[in-house]
Amino acid sequence: MRFHVLTLFPAMFESPFAEGVVGRARDKGLVSIHAMDIRTFAHDRHRTVDDYQFGGGPGMLMKPDPLFEAVESVRQPGAKDIPVILMSPQGRVLTQRVVEELAELDEIALICGRYEGVDERVRQRLATDEISVGDYVLGGGELAAMVVIEAVSRLVPGALGSFESAQDDSFTTGLLQHPQYTRPAEFRGWRAPDVLMSGNHAEIERWRRRESLRRTYERRPDLLESAPLTEEDRAFLAELGE
Ligand code: SAH
């Protein structure tokens, strides 16, 4: 998976991806991250990347020309177009489903806005997708792009080690994940549930499924509307509701 990032602050992408899951995936050659300085594609003497907005008003907008040129520079001649994602609070909200969809791609370009955002023609004519990381406004698209890179990279086959798994992660199953415990079995008088140490795999699975349903019911009942549920799940949820 290859990420091209268009940013005014390429150095921001160094240390967050030097370690952890993405760091390892990069070392294994599964993921690569190319942060490009948009300013390189500004040709005037001052390397201008922003300008006043037509119609007046406070704040600056990112000019379209350096952004178009930057995207064009990563397209190999004759190769098919790379999906271009504009990071924007007005985009579709990032969910695990969207992350799974992006993980199917070989290559994406991520545009990080700054100031008041980007010229509308970037949104209309350059971006093929627009993604928001939530209903709040950041100072720039860099942290949002990093969220996309990290969430997508861990789904690239081979990125997670054999002891890690994305399979029963929250949202992947449509539910929140069950509570988890590790040693010591008793800590400051608080015992981990005995069932987890029973060695009875069927019972453990049943307990995990139920706790996952309970958590989701308590914290994110909205997820239950679209989660795949069995008859047994539904019966358990009905009990919770009583
Ligand atoms: N004036 C714009 C916000 C600009 S914030 C508006 O009201 O819609 C500056 C840049 O930060 C944006 O261009 C975008 O790239 C990034 N950004 C801010 N909030 C974001 C969010 N929730 N998700 C993704 N990117 C965001």
PDB file of C-alpha atoms and ligand atoms in Angstrom, residues 86-90 111-118 123 131-142 144, ligand 1:
ATOM      1  CA  LEU A  86      -9.300  15.319   0.204  1.00  0.00           C
ATOM      2  CA  MET A  87      -9.214  15.490   4.001  1.00  0.00           C
ATOM      3  CA  SER A  88     -12.167  17.670   4.914  1.00  0.00           C
ATOM      4  CA  PRO A  89     -14.673  18.129   7.739  1.00  0.00           C
ATOM      5  CA  GLN A  90     -17.313  18.108   4.980  1.00  0.00           C
ATOM      6  CA  ILE A 111      -4.557  16.041   0.386  1.00  0.00           C
ATOM      7  CA  CYS A 112      -4.092  17.909   3.664  1.00  0.00           C
ATOM      8  CA  GLY A 113      -5.761  21.306   3.734  1.00  0.00           C
ATOM      9  CA  ARG A 114      -4.619  24.204   5.888  1.00  0.00           C
ATOM     10  CA  TYR A 115      -5.932  27.710   6.567  1.00  0.00           C
ATOM     11  CA  GLU A 116      -9.621  28.013   5.655  1.00  0.00           C
ATOM     12  CA  GLY A 117      -9.374  24.989   3.375  1.00  0.00           C
ATOM     13  CA  VAL A 118      -8.896  24.520  -0.364  1.00  0.00           C
ATOM     14  CA  ARG A 123     -12.777  19.360  -4.329  1.00  0.00           C
ATOM     15  CA  ILE A 131     -13.065  12.090   4.091  1.00  0.00           C
ATOM     16  CA  SER A 132     -13.701  13.570   7.515  1.00  0.00           C
ATOM     17  CA  VAL A 133     -12.387  12.093  10.747  1.00  0.00           C
ATOM     18  CA  GLY A 134     -15.328  13.433  12.727  1.00  0.00           C
ATOM     19  CA  ASP A 135     -17.633  16.338  13.300  1.00  0.00           C
ATOM     20  CA  TYR A 136     -15.077  18.835  14.563  1.00  0.00           C
ATOM     21  CA  VAL A 137     -12.635  21.166  12.855  1.00  0.00           C
ATOM     22  CA  LEU A 138      -8.874  20.607  12.965  1.00  0.00           C
ATOM     23  CA  GLY A 139      -6.243  23.173  12.067  1.00  0.00           C
ATOM     24  CA  GLY A 140      -5.123  21.075   9.127  1.00  0.00           C
ATOM     25  CA  GLY A 141      -5.608  17.782   7.344  1.00  0.00           C
ATOM     26  CA  GLU A 142      -2.319  16.225   8.541  1.00  0.00           C
ATOM     27  CA  ALA A 144      -6.687  13.394   9.797  1.00  0.00           C
TER      28      ALA A 144
HETATM   29  N1  SAH B   1     -13.222  26.199   6.650  1.00  0.00           N
HETATM   30  C1  SAH B   1     -13.320  24.776   6.522  1.00  0.00           C
HETATM   31  C2  SAH B   1     -12.417  24.070   7.536  1.00  0.00           C
HETATM   32  C3  SAH B   1     -10.946  24.272   7.267  1.00  0.00           C
HETATM   33  S1  SAH B   1      -9.929  23.475   8.420  1.00  0.00           S
HETATM   34  C4  SAH B   1     -14.762  24.345   6.744  1.00  0.00           C
HETATM   35  O1  SAH B   1     -15.450  24.997   7.518  1.00  0.00           O
HETATM   36  O2  SAH B   1     -15.216  23.335   6.163  1.00  0.00           O
HETATM   37  C5  SAH B   1      -8.453  23.312   7.493  1.00  0.00           C
HETATM   38  C6  SAH B   1      -8.169  21.951   6.943  1.00  0.00           C
HETATM   39  O3  SAH B   1      -8.092  21.011   7.996  1.00  0.00           O
HETATM   40  C7  SAH B   1      -9.212  21.397   5.994  1.00  0.00           C
HETATM   41  O4  SAH B   1      -9.001  21.847   4.686  1.00  0.00           O
HETATM   42  C8  SAH B   1      -9.015  19.896   6.120  1.00  0.00           C
HETATM   43  O5  SAH B   1      -7.994  19.421   5.252  1.00  0.00           O
HETATM   44  C9  SAH B   1      -8.539  19.739   7.557  1.00  0.00           C
HETATM   45  N2  SAH B   1      -9.592  19.295   8.471  1.00  0.00           N
HETATM   46  C10 SAH B   1     -10.186  20.021   9.453  1.00  0.00           C
HETATM   47  N3  SAH B   1     -11.101  19.297  10.104  1.00  0.00           N
HETATM   48  C11 SAH B   1     -11.102  18.067   9.550  1.00  0.00           C
HETATM   49  C12 SAH B   1     -11.849  16.879   9.780  1.00  0.00           C
HETATM   50  N4  SAH B   1     -12.793  16.809  10.733  1.00  0.00           N
HETATM   51  N5  SAH B   1     -11.573  15.792   9.012  1.00  0.00           N
HETATM   52  C13 SAH B   1     -10.642  15.847   8.035  1.00  0.00           C
HETATM   53  N6  SAH B   1      -9.913  16.961   7.760  1.00  0.00           N
HETATM   54  C14 SAH B   1     -10.132  18.060   8.504  1.00  0.00           C
END
